[in-house]
Coordinates of C-alpha atoms and ligand atoms in Angstrom, one line a residue:
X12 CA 78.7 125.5 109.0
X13 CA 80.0 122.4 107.0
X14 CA 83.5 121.6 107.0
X15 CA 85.8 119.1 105.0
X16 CA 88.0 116.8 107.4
X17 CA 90.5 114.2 106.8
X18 CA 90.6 112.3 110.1
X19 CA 93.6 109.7 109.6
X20 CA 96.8 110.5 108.0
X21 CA 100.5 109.9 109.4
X22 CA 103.4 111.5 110.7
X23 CA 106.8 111.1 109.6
X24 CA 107.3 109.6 113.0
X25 CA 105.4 106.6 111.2
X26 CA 106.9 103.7 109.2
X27 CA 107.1 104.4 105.3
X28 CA 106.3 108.0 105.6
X29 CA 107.5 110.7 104.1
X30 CA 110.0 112.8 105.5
X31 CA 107.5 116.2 104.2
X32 CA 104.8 114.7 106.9
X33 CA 105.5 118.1 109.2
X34 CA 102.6 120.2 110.6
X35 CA 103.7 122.9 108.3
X36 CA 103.1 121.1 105.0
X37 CA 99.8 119.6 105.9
X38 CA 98.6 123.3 106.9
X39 CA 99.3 124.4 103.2
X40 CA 98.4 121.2 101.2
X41 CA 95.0 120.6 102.8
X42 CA 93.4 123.9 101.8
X43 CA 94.4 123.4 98.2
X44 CA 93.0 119.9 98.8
X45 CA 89.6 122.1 100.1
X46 CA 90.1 120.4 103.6
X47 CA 89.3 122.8 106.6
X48 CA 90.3 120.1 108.9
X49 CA 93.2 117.4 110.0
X50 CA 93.5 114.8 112.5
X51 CA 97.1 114.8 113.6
X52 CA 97.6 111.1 113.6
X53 CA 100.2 109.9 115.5
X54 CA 99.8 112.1 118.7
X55 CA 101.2 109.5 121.6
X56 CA 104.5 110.4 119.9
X57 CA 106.4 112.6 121.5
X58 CA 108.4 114.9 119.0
X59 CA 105.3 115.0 116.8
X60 CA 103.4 116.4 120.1
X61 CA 105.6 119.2 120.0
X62 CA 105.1 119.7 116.9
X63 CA 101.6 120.0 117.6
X64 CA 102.4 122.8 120.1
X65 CA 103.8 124.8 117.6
X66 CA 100.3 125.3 116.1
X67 CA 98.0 128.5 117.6
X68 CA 95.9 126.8 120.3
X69 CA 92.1 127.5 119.6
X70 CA 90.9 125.4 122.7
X71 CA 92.3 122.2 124.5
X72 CA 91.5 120.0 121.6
X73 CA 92.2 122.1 118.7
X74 CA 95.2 123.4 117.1
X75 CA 95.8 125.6 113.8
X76 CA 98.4 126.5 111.1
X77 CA 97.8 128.6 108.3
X78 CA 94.2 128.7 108.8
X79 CA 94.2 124.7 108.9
X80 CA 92.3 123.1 111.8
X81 CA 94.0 119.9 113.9
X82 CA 92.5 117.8 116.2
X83 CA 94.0 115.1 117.9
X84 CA 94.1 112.1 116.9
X85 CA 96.0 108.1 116.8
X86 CA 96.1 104.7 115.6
X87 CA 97.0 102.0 117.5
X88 CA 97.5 98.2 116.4
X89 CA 96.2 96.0 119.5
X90 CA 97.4 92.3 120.0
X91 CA 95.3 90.5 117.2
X92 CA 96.8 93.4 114.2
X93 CA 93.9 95.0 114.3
X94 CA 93.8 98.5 114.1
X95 CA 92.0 101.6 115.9
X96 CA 91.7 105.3 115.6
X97 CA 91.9 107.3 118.7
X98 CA 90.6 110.9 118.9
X99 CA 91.4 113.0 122.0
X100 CA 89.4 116.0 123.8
X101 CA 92.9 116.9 124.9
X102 CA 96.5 117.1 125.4
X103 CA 96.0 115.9 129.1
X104 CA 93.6 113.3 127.6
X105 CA 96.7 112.1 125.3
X106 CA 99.0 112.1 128.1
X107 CA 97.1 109.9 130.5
X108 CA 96.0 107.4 127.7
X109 CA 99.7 106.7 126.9
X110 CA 100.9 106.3 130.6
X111 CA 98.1 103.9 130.9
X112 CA 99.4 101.9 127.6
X113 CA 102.9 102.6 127.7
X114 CA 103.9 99.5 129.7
X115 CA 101.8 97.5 127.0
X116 CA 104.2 98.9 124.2
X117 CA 107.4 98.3 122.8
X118 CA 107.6 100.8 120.2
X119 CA 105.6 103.8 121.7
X120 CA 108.6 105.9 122.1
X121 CA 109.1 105.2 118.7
X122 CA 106.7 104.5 116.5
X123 CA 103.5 106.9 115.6
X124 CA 101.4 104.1 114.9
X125 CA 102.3 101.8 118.1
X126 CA 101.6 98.0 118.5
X127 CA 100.3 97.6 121.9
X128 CA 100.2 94.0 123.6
X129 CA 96.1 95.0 124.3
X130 CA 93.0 93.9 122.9
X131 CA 90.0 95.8 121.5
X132 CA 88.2 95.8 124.9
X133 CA 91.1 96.9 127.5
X134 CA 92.0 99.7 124.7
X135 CA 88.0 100.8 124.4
X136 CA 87.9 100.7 127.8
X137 CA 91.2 103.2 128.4
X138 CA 89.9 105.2 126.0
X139 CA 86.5 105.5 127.6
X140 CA 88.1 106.3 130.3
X141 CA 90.2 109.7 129.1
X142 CA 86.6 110.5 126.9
X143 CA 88.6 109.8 123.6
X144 CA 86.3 108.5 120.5
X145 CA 87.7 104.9 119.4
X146 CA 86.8 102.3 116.8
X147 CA 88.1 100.4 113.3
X148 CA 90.4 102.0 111.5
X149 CA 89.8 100.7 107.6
X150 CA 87.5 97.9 109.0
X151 CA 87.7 95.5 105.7
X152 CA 91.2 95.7 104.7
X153 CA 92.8 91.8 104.7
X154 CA 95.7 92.9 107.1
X155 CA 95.2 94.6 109.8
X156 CA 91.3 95.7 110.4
X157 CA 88.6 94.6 112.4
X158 CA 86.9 92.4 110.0
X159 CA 90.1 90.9 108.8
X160 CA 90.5 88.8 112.6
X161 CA 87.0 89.2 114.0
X162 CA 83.2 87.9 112.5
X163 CA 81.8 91.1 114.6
X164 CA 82.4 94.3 116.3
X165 CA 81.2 92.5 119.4
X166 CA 84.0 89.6 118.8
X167 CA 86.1 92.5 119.2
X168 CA 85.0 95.1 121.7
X169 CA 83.0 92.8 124.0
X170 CA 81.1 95.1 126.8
X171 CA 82.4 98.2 125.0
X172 CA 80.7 97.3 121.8
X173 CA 78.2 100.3 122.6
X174 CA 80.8 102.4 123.4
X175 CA 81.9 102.7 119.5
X176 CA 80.4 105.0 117.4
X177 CA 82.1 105.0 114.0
X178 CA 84.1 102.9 111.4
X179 CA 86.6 104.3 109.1
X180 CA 85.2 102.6 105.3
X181 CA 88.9 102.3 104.1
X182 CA 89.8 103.2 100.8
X183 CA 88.6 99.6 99.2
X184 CA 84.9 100.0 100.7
X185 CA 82.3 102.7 100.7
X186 CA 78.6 103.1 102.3
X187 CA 77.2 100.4 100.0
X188 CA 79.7 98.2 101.1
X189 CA 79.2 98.4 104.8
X190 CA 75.2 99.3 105.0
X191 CA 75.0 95.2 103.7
X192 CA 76.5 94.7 107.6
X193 CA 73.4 95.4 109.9
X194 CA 75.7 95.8 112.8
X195 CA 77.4 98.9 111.2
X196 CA 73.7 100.6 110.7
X197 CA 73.6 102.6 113.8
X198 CA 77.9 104.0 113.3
X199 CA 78.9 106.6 111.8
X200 CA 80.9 106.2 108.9
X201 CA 84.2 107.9 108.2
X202 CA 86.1 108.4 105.1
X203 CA 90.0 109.4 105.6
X204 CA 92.6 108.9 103.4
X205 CA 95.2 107.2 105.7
X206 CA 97.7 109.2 104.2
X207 CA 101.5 109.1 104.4
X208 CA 102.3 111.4 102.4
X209 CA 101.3 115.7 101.7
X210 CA 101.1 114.4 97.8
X211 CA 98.2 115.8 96.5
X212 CA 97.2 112.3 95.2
X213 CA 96.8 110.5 98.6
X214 CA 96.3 113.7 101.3
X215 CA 92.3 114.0 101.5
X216 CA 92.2 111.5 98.5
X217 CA 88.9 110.8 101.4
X218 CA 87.6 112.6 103.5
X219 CA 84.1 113.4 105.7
X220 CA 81.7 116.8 105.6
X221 CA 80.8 117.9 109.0
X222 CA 77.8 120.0 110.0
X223 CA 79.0 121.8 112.9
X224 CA 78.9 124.9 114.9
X225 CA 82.8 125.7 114.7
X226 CA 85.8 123.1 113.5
X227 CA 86.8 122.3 116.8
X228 CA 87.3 118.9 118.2
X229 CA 84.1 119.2 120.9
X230 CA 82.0 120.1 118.0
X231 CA 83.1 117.2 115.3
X232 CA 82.7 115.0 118.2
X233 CA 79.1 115.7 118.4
X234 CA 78.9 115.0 114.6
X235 CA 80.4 111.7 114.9
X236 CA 78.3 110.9 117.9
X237 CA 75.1 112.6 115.5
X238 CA 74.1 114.9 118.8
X239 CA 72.5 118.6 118.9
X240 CA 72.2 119.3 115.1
X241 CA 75.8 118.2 114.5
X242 CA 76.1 115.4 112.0
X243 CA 78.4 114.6 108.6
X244 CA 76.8 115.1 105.8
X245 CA 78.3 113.8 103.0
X246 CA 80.8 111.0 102.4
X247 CA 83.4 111.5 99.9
X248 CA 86.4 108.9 98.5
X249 CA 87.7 106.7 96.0
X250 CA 86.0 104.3 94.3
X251 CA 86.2 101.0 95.9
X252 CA 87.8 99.7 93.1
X253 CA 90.5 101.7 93.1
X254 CA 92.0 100.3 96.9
X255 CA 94.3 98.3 97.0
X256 CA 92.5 95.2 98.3
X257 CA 89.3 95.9 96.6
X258 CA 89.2 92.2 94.6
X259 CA 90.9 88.6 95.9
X260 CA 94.4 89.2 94.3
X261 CA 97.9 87.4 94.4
X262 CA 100.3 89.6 96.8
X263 CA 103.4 89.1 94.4
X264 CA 102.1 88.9 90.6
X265 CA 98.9 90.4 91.3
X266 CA 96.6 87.8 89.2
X267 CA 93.1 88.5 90.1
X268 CA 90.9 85.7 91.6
X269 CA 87.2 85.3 92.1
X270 CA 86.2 84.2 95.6
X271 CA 86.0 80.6 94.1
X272 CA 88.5 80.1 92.6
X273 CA 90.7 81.5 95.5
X274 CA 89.0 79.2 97.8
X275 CA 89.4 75.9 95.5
X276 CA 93.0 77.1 95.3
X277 CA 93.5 77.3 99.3
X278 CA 94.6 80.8 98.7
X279 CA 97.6 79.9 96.4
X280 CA 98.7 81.8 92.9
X281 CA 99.6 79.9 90.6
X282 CA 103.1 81.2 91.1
X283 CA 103.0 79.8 94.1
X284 CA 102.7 82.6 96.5
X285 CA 99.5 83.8 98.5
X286 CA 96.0 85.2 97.1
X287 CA 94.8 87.6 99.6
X288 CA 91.2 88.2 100.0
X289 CA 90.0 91.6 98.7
X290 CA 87.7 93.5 100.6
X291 CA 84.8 92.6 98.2
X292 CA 84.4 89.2 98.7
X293 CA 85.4 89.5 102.6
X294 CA 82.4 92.1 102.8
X295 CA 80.4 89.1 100.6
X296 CA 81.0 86.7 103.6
X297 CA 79.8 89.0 106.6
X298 CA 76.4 90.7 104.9
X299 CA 73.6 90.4 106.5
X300 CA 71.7 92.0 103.4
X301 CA 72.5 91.1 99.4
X302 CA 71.6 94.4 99.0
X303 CA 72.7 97.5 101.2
X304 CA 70.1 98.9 103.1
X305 CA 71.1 102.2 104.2
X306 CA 69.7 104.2 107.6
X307 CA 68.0 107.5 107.5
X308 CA 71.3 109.1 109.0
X309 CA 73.3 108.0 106.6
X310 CA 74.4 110.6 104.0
X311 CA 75.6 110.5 100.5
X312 CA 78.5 109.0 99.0
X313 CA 80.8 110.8 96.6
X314 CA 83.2 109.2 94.6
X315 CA 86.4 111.3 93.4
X316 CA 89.2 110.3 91.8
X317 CA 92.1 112.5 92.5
X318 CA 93.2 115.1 90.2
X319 CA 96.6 114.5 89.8
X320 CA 96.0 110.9 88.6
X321 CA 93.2 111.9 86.0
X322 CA 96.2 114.5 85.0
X323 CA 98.4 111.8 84.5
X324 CA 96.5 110.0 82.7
X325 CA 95.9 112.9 80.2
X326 CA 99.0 113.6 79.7
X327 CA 100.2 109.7 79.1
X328 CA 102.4 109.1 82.3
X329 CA 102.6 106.6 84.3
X330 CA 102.6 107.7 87.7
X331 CA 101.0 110.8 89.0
X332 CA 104.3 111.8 90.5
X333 CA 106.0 113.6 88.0
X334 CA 107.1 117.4 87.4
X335 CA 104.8 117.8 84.7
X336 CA 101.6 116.6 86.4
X337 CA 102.6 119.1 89.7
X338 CA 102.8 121.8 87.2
X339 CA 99.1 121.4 85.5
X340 CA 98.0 120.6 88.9
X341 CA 99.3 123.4 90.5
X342 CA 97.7 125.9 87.6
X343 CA 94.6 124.4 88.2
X344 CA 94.8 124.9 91.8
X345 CA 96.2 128.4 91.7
X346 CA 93.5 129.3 89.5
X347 CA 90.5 127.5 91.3
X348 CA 91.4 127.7 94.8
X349 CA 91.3 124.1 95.5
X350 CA 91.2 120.5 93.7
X351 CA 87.2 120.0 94.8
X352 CA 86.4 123.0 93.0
X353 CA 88.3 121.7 90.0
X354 CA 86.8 118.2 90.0
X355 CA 83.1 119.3 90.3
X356 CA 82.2 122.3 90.3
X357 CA 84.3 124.9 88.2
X358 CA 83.0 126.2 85.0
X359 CA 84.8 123.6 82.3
X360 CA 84.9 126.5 79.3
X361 CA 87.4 128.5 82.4
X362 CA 89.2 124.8 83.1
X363 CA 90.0 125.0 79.4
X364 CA 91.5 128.6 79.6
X365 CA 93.8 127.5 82.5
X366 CA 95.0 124.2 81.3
X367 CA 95.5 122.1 77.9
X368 CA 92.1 120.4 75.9
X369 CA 93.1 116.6 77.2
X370 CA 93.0 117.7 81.0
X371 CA 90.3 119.7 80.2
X372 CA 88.4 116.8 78.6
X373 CA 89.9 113.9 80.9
X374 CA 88.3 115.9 84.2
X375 CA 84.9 116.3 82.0
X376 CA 84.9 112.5 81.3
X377 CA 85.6 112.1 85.0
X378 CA 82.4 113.8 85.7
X379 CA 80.4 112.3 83.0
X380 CA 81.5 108.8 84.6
X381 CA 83.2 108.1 81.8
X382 CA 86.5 107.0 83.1
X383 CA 87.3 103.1 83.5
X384 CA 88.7 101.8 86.5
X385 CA 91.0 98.5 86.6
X386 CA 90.3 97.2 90.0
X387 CA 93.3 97.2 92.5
X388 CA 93.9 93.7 94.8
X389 CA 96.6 92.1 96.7
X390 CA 98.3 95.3 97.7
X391 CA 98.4 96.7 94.3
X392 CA 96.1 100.3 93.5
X393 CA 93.4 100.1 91.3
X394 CA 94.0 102.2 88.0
X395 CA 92.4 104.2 85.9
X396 CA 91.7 104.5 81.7
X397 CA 90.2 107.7 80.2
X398 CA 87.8 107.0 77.3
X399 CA 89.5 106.6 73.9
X400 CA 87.0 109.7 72.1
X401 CA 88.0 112.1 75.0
X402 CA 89.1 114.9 73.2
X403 CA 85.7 116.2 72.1
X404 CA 84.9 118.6 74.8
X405 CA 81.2 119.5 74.9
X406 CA 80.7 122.2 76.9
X407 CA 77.3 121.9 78.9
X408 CA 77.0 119.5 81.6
X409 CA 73.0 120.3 82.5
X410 CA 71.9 120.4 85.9
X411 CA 74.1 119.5 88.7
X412 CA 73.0 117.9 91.6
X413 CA 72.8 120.5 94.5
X414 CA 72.5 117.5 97.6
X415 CA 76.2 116.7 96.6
X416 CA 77.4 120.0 95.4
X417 CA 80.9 120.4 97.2
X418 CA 81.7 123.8 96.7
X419 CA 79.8 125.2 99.6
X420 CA 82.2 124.4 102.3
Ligands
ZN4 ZN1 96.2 101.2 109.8
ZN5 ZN1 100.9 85.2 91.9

């Protein structure tokens, strides 16, 4: 069977979360999302383990609500900022990984996302130890990833370097990006949304297909590790441009710099404060190819943009946030089962009976790739512009492609 998964998101045990992160709303939000399953994040904290335990246990590693699958799941910041995703066979698994750690940590009673006074290869090496999956969470981002401190995945996991199987893209990079890195070839590539939030806009904003057997943790395991039949299958995320640390941008007025220009400026705006670089031109410096070049296991990549910002958009506001966007996208949803559906596969002459002619023609100019993205940098999102003619609506889209047909799931 394929399945939909979102494999990093937060808990409001997490700093600059939302206090609606409980296991209760994720288990309604992602199936309107089309998401089968969740990674808890955030499981070495203790109140959002019992949480956890509130779910239906389907076996040691997975846990359901509302018909919404969890596996278990962390990130952890080591000693040089970078940052890892964790994913656990079990509860036990959990417990003896943060025993082992706990004396490394000041904030693990505290904080979902610990810092933990380790590096890469004494936390690959604990992991390895309790059979939990590990590697870079958002691997490009200028913070606090991988590539950000270290020139390789070696630099960073030493000895344990084979024991990695996967890199989380991030929401500035995508398969092109990374498949110029010849050292990412042989990972498996994850796209999660990192979310904080059960907003429609950033839950499941990216997310991974699984082939699998059943959505249990044993099984998507396999599929990361690409063993007997189980693999992913499809890619699916923002556009890179749309990150926030796509391009080389100022971190306080948000100028835009090419790598160049940054560099013959030492990294300073010209308002004086720093240009960070964007995931674009860091990815630039550590290619081994000008060109990606991608491995036969490596599926497709789908680009969505989510509904309620091309919403938004239609209806002339500013932030996807409002009243009036949750109603349209909630019609949508109620009528379509799920925002997938909406965004590429439902009929657009029955979009247009639910909802008004701009939303109707902003989600066909979406799929025509007719919508305009401003690239984000420096911290800031990349935003988008609908076409100025998009209120002709032309009703046949001819042939879809079935390889990345997402209504299957
Ligand atoms: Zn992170
Ligand atoms: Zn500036």
């Amino acid at each position: 069977m394929l399945i939909n998964a979102d494999l990093h998101i937060h808990s409001r045990y997490s700093g600059a979360t939302s206090d609606r992160m409980t296991i209760s709303a994720l288990s309604i939000e992602a199936p309107r999302k089309g998401i089968n399953v969740l990674a808890t994040g955030d499981c070495l904290h203790t109140s959002w383990q019992n949480e956890i335990k509130t779910c239906a246990v389907i076996d040691d590693g997975t846990f359901e609500m509302n018909s919404t699958r969890f596996i278990l799941s962390t990130e952890v910041e080591d000693n040089h900022r970078v940052h890892h995703l964790l994913y656990f066979p079990s509860f036990s698994a959990v417990d003896a990984f943060k025993e082992s750690i706990k004396s490394k940590s000041r904030n693990i009673d505290t904080d979902g996302r610990p810092n933990v006074n380790m590096d890469g290869v004494e936390l690959a090496s604990l992991a390895k130890d309790v059979e939990a999956l590990i590697g870079p969470a958002h691997g490009f981002t200028p913070w606090t990833a991988l590539y950000a401190y270290h020139p390789s995945l070696e630099s960073c996991y030493g000895d344990l370097t084979g024991y990695i199987s996967f890199i989380e893209l991030g929401l500035s990079a995508d398969s092109d990006y990374a498949d110029t890195i010849q050292e990412l070839h042989r990972l498996t590539f994850l796209t999660n949304s990192d979310s904080h939030s059960p907003h429609p806009v950033r839950l499941a904003r990216e997310f991974t297909r699984f082939q699998v057997q059943e959505p249990t943790f044993d099984e998507i395991k396999k599929a990361i590790l690409r063993t007997g039949g189980n693999k992913s299958v499809l890619n699916v995320g923002l556009p890179p441009q749309e990150g926030k640390y796509n391009e080389s941008a100022c971190i306080a007025c948000f100028t835009h710099y090419s790598l160049d220009e940054a560099v013959k400026r030492r990294w300073k705006c010209s308002c004086g404060k720093r240009i960070k670089k964007g995931v674009r031109d860091r990815i630039g410096e550590i290619a081994t190819f000008k060109e990606p070049r991608h491995p036969t296991h490596r599926p497709p990549y789908v680009h969505l943009i989510p509904l309620s910002e091309i919403i938004a958009k239609a209806l002339g506001q500013h932030t996807p946030f409002t009243q009036g966007v949750t109603k349209r996208w909630d019609e949508l949803i109620n009528a379509f089962r799920s925002e997938i559906t909406v965004l590429l596969d439902a009929d657009l002459t029955r979009i247009s009976q639910v909802t008004i002619p701009a939303i109707t023609a902003a989600i066909e100019a979406f799929r025509n790739h007719k919508v305009v993205i401003i690239p984000g940098g420096g911290g800031k999102y990349g935003t988008i512009e609908l076409p100025a003619d998009d209120t002709v609506i032309p009703l046949s889209l001819g042939p879809k492609d079935s390889q990345t047909s997402l209504l299957d799931y």
